[in-house]
């Protein structure tokens, strides 16, 4: 079993709940329990969707209206956690979007990029599902009901991988998992 981010959370659950069903595991870019920073980021994304008038208390199915503006804002916020300042500076700098003037009514290239990412998600994803998955990530805690030593008892061969530039899952969170599992942390050096 392997996964990063939410997939890493699921991988941790598999090696704790069903070790007999897992031959080996790879846990990447995740945490054993959601951090305050992760909860804060995800709660703002959820609020962006729920503040959209088309949210309709979550009962928008069949109304012909969906909170896509709110989900677009949530995606922009999330995307900033997927990219680093260095990467954004290198790719976009302070450039204006091609054919637009940010000094008047145009956008910066980085704004256009975020708009594009929001529109892409809006075509393929449901806002209610976005809220449910974000909430599930905030509630993630492999220790809940099991104790702080739950990972120390895992016998499934597991590799833990972290990225040096990860904003949402900084290396110390993967180091904590690796330490508790008694394995080395594999570090990927990357500005992305």
Coordinates of C-alpha atoms in Angstrom, one line a residue:
X1 CA 0.0 0.0 0.0
X2 CA 1.3 3.4 -0.8
X3 CA 0.2 7.0 -0.9
X4 CA 1.0 10.6 -0.4
X5 CA -1.0 13.3 1.5
X6 CA -4.4 11.8 2.1
X7 CA -3.2 8.5 0.5
X8 CA -0.4 8.5 3.1
X9 CA -3.0 8.9 5.9
X10 CA -4.8 5.9 4.4
X11 CA -1.6 3.9 4.2
X12 CA -0.9 4.5 7.9
X13 CA -4.4 3.3 8.7
X14 CA -3.9 0.1 6.6
X15 CA -0.6 -0.8 8.4
X16 CA -2.2 -0.2 11.8
X17 CA -5.7 -1.7 11.2
X18 CA -5.0 -4.4 8.7
X19 CA -1.3 -5.3 8.9
X20 CA -2.0 -8.9 7.8
X21 CA -3.3 -7.5 4.4
X22 CA -0.2 -5.3 3.7
X23 CA 3.1 -6.8 2.4
X24 CA 4.9 -3.5 2.4
X25 CA 4.0 0.2 2.7
X26 CA 5.3 3.5 1.4
X27 CA 4.1 6.6 3.3
X28 CA 4.8 9.9 1.6
X29 CA 4.2 13.6 2.4
X30 CA 1.8 13.1 5.2
X31 CA 1.4 13.2 8.9
X32 CA 0.4 10.8 11.7
X33 CA -2.2 13.4 12.8
X34 CA -3.4 16.6 11.2
X35 CA -1.3 19.6 12.4
X36 CA -2.8 22.9 13.4
X37 CA -1.5 24.4 10.2
X38 CA -3.2 21.7 8.1
X39 CA -6.5 22.1 10.0
X40 CA -6.4 25.9 9.6
X41 CA -5.7 25.7 5.8
X42 CA -8.4 23.1 5.2
X43 CA -10.9 24.9 7.4
X44 CA -10.5 28.1 5.3
X45 CA -11.0 26.1 2.2
X46 CA -14.2 24.6 3.6
X47 CA -15.4 28.0 4.7
X48 CA -14.8 29.4 1.2
X49 CA -17.1 26.7 -0.3
X50 CA -19.7 27.1 2.5
X51 CA -19.8 30.9 2.1
X52 CA -20.7 30.6 -1.5
X53 CA -24.5 31.4 -1.8
X54 CA -24.8 28.4 -4.1
X55 CA -23.8 26.1 -1.2
X56 CA -27.4 26.2 -0.1
X57 CA -26.5 24.5 3.2
X58 CA -25.0 21.7 1.3
X59 CA -28.3 20.8 -0.4
X60 CA -27.5 22.1 -3.8
X61 CA -27.9 18.8 -5.8
X62 CA -30.7 19.1 -8.4
X63 CA -31.0 22.9 -8.0
X64 CA -29.0 23.7 -11.1
X65 CA -26.6 25.7 -8.9
X66 CA -23.4 24.5 -7.3
X67 CA -20.9 26.4 -5.1
X68 CA -18.2 26.4 -7.8
X69 CA -17.0 30.0 -7.0
X70 CA -16.3 28.9 -3.5
X71 CA -14.6 25.7 -4.6
X72 CA -12.5 27.7 -7.0
X73 CA -11.3 29.8 -4.1
X74 CA -10.7 26.7 -2.0
X75 CA -8.6 25.2 -4.9
X76 CA -6.5 28.4 -5.2
X77 CA -5.8 28.3 -1.5
X78 CA -4.9 24.6 -1.6
X79 CA -2.7 25.1 -4.7
X80 CA -0.6 27.5 -2.8
X81 CA 0.3 24.6 -0.4
X82 CA 1.2 22.4 -3.4
X83 CA 3.8 24.9 -4.7
X84 CA 6.7 26.7 -3.1
X85 CA 7.5 30.4 -3.2
X86 CA 10.7 29.6 -5.1
X87 CA 8.8 27.6 -7.7
X88 CA 6.2 30.3 -8.2
X89 CA 8.8 33.0 -8.4
X90 CA 10.8 31.0 -11.0
X91 CA 7.8 30.2 -13.1
X92 CA 5.9 33.5 -12.9
X93 CA 7.8 36.2 -11.2
X94 CA 5.8 39.4 -11.3
X95 CA 5.0 38.9 -15.0
X96 CA 1.6 40.0 -16.3
X97 CA -0.5 37.4 -18.0
X98 CA 0.2 37.4 -21.7
X99 CA -2.0 40.0 -23.4
X100 CA -3.2 41.5 -20.1
X101 CA -2.0 44.4 -18.0
X102 CA -2.2 43.8 -14.2
X103 CA -1.9 47.6 -13.7
X104 CA -5.3 48.1 -15.2
X105 CA -7.9 45.3 -15.3
X106 CA -5.6 42.4 -16.1
X107 CA -4.0 39.7 -14.1
X108 CA -0.5 38.6 -13.1
X109 CA 0.6 35.3 -14.7
X110 CA 0.4 33.6 -11.3
X111 CA -3.2 34.7 -10.9
X112 CA -4.0 33.3 -14.3
X113 CA -2.3 30.0 -13.3
X114 CA -4.5 29.8 -10.1
X115 CA -7.6 30.6 -12.1
X116 CA -6.8 27.8 -14.5
X117 CA -6.3 25.3 -11.7
X118 CA -9.6 26.4 -10.2
X119 CA -11.5 26.0 -13.5
X120 CA -9.9 22.6 -14.1
X121 CA -11.1 21.3 -10.7
X122 CA -14.6 22.8 -11.2
X123 CA -15.0 20.7 -14.3
X124 CA -14.2 17.4 -12.6
X125 CA -15.0 17.6 -8.9
X126 CA -17.9 18.1 -6.6
X127 CA -17.8 20.8 -3.9
X128 CA -19.6 18.6 -1.3
X129 CA -17.0 15.9 -1.9
X130 CA -14.2 18.6 -1.5
X131 CA -15.7 19.6 1.9
X132 CA -16.0 16.0 3.0
X133 CA -12.4 15.0 2.0
X134 CA -10.9 18.2 3.5
X135 CA -12.8 17.6 6.7
X136 CA -11.6 14.0 6.8
X137 CA -8.0 15.2 6.4
X138 CA -8.5 17.6 9.3
X139 CA -9.8 14.8 11.5
X140 CA -7.0 12.4 10.6
X141 CA -5.3 11.1 13.8
X142 CA -3.7 7.6 13.7
X143 CA -3.3 7.9 17.5
X144 CA -7.0 8.5 18.3
X145 CA -8.3 5.7 20.5
X146 CA -5.0 3.8 20.1
X147 CA -2.4 5.7 22.1
X148 CA 0.7 7.5 21.1
X149 CA 2.7 4.3 20.7
X150 CA 0.5 2.8 18.0
X151 CA 3.1 3.1 15.3
X152 CA 5.9 1.6 17.4
X153 CA 4.1 -1.7 17.2
X154 CA 3.8 -1.8 13.4
X155 CA 5.7 -4.7 11.9
X156 CA 4.8 -4.1 8.2
X157 CA 8.0 -3.1 6.3
X158 CA 7.5 0.6 5.7
X159 CA 9.4 3.3 3.9
X160 CA 8.7 6.9 4.8
X161 CA 9.4 9.7 2.3
X162 CA 9.4 13.5 2.7
X163 CA 10.1 16.4 0.4
X164 CA 12.4 19.2 1.5
X165 CA 10.1 21.9 0.0
X166 CA 6.7 20.6 1.2
X167 CA 4.7 23.4 2.8
X168 CA 1.7 21.4 4.0
X169 CA 3.7 18.4 5.2
X170 CA 7.1 19.6 6.4
X171 CA 9.8 17.1 6.9
X172 CA 9.6 17.0 10.6
X173 CA 6.1 15.3 10.3
X174 CA 7.5 12.5 8.3
X175 CA 10.6 12.3 10.6
X176 CA 8.1 11.8 13.5
X177 CA 6.5 8.9 11.6
X178 CA 9.8 7.3 10.7
X179 CA 11.1 7.6 14.2
X180 CA 8.0 6.0 15.6
X181 CA 8.2 3.1 13.1
X182 CA 11.9 2.7 13.7
X183 CA 12.9 3.3 10.1
X184 CA 15.0 5.9 8.2
X185 CA 13.4 8.8 6.6
X186 CA 14.0 9.0 2.8
X187 CA 14.3 12.7 1.9
X188 CA 13.7 14.0 -1.6
X189 CA 15.5 17.3 -2.3
X190 CA 13.3 19.3 -4.6
X191 CA 12.1 22.9 -5.1
X192 CA 8.8 21.5 -6.4

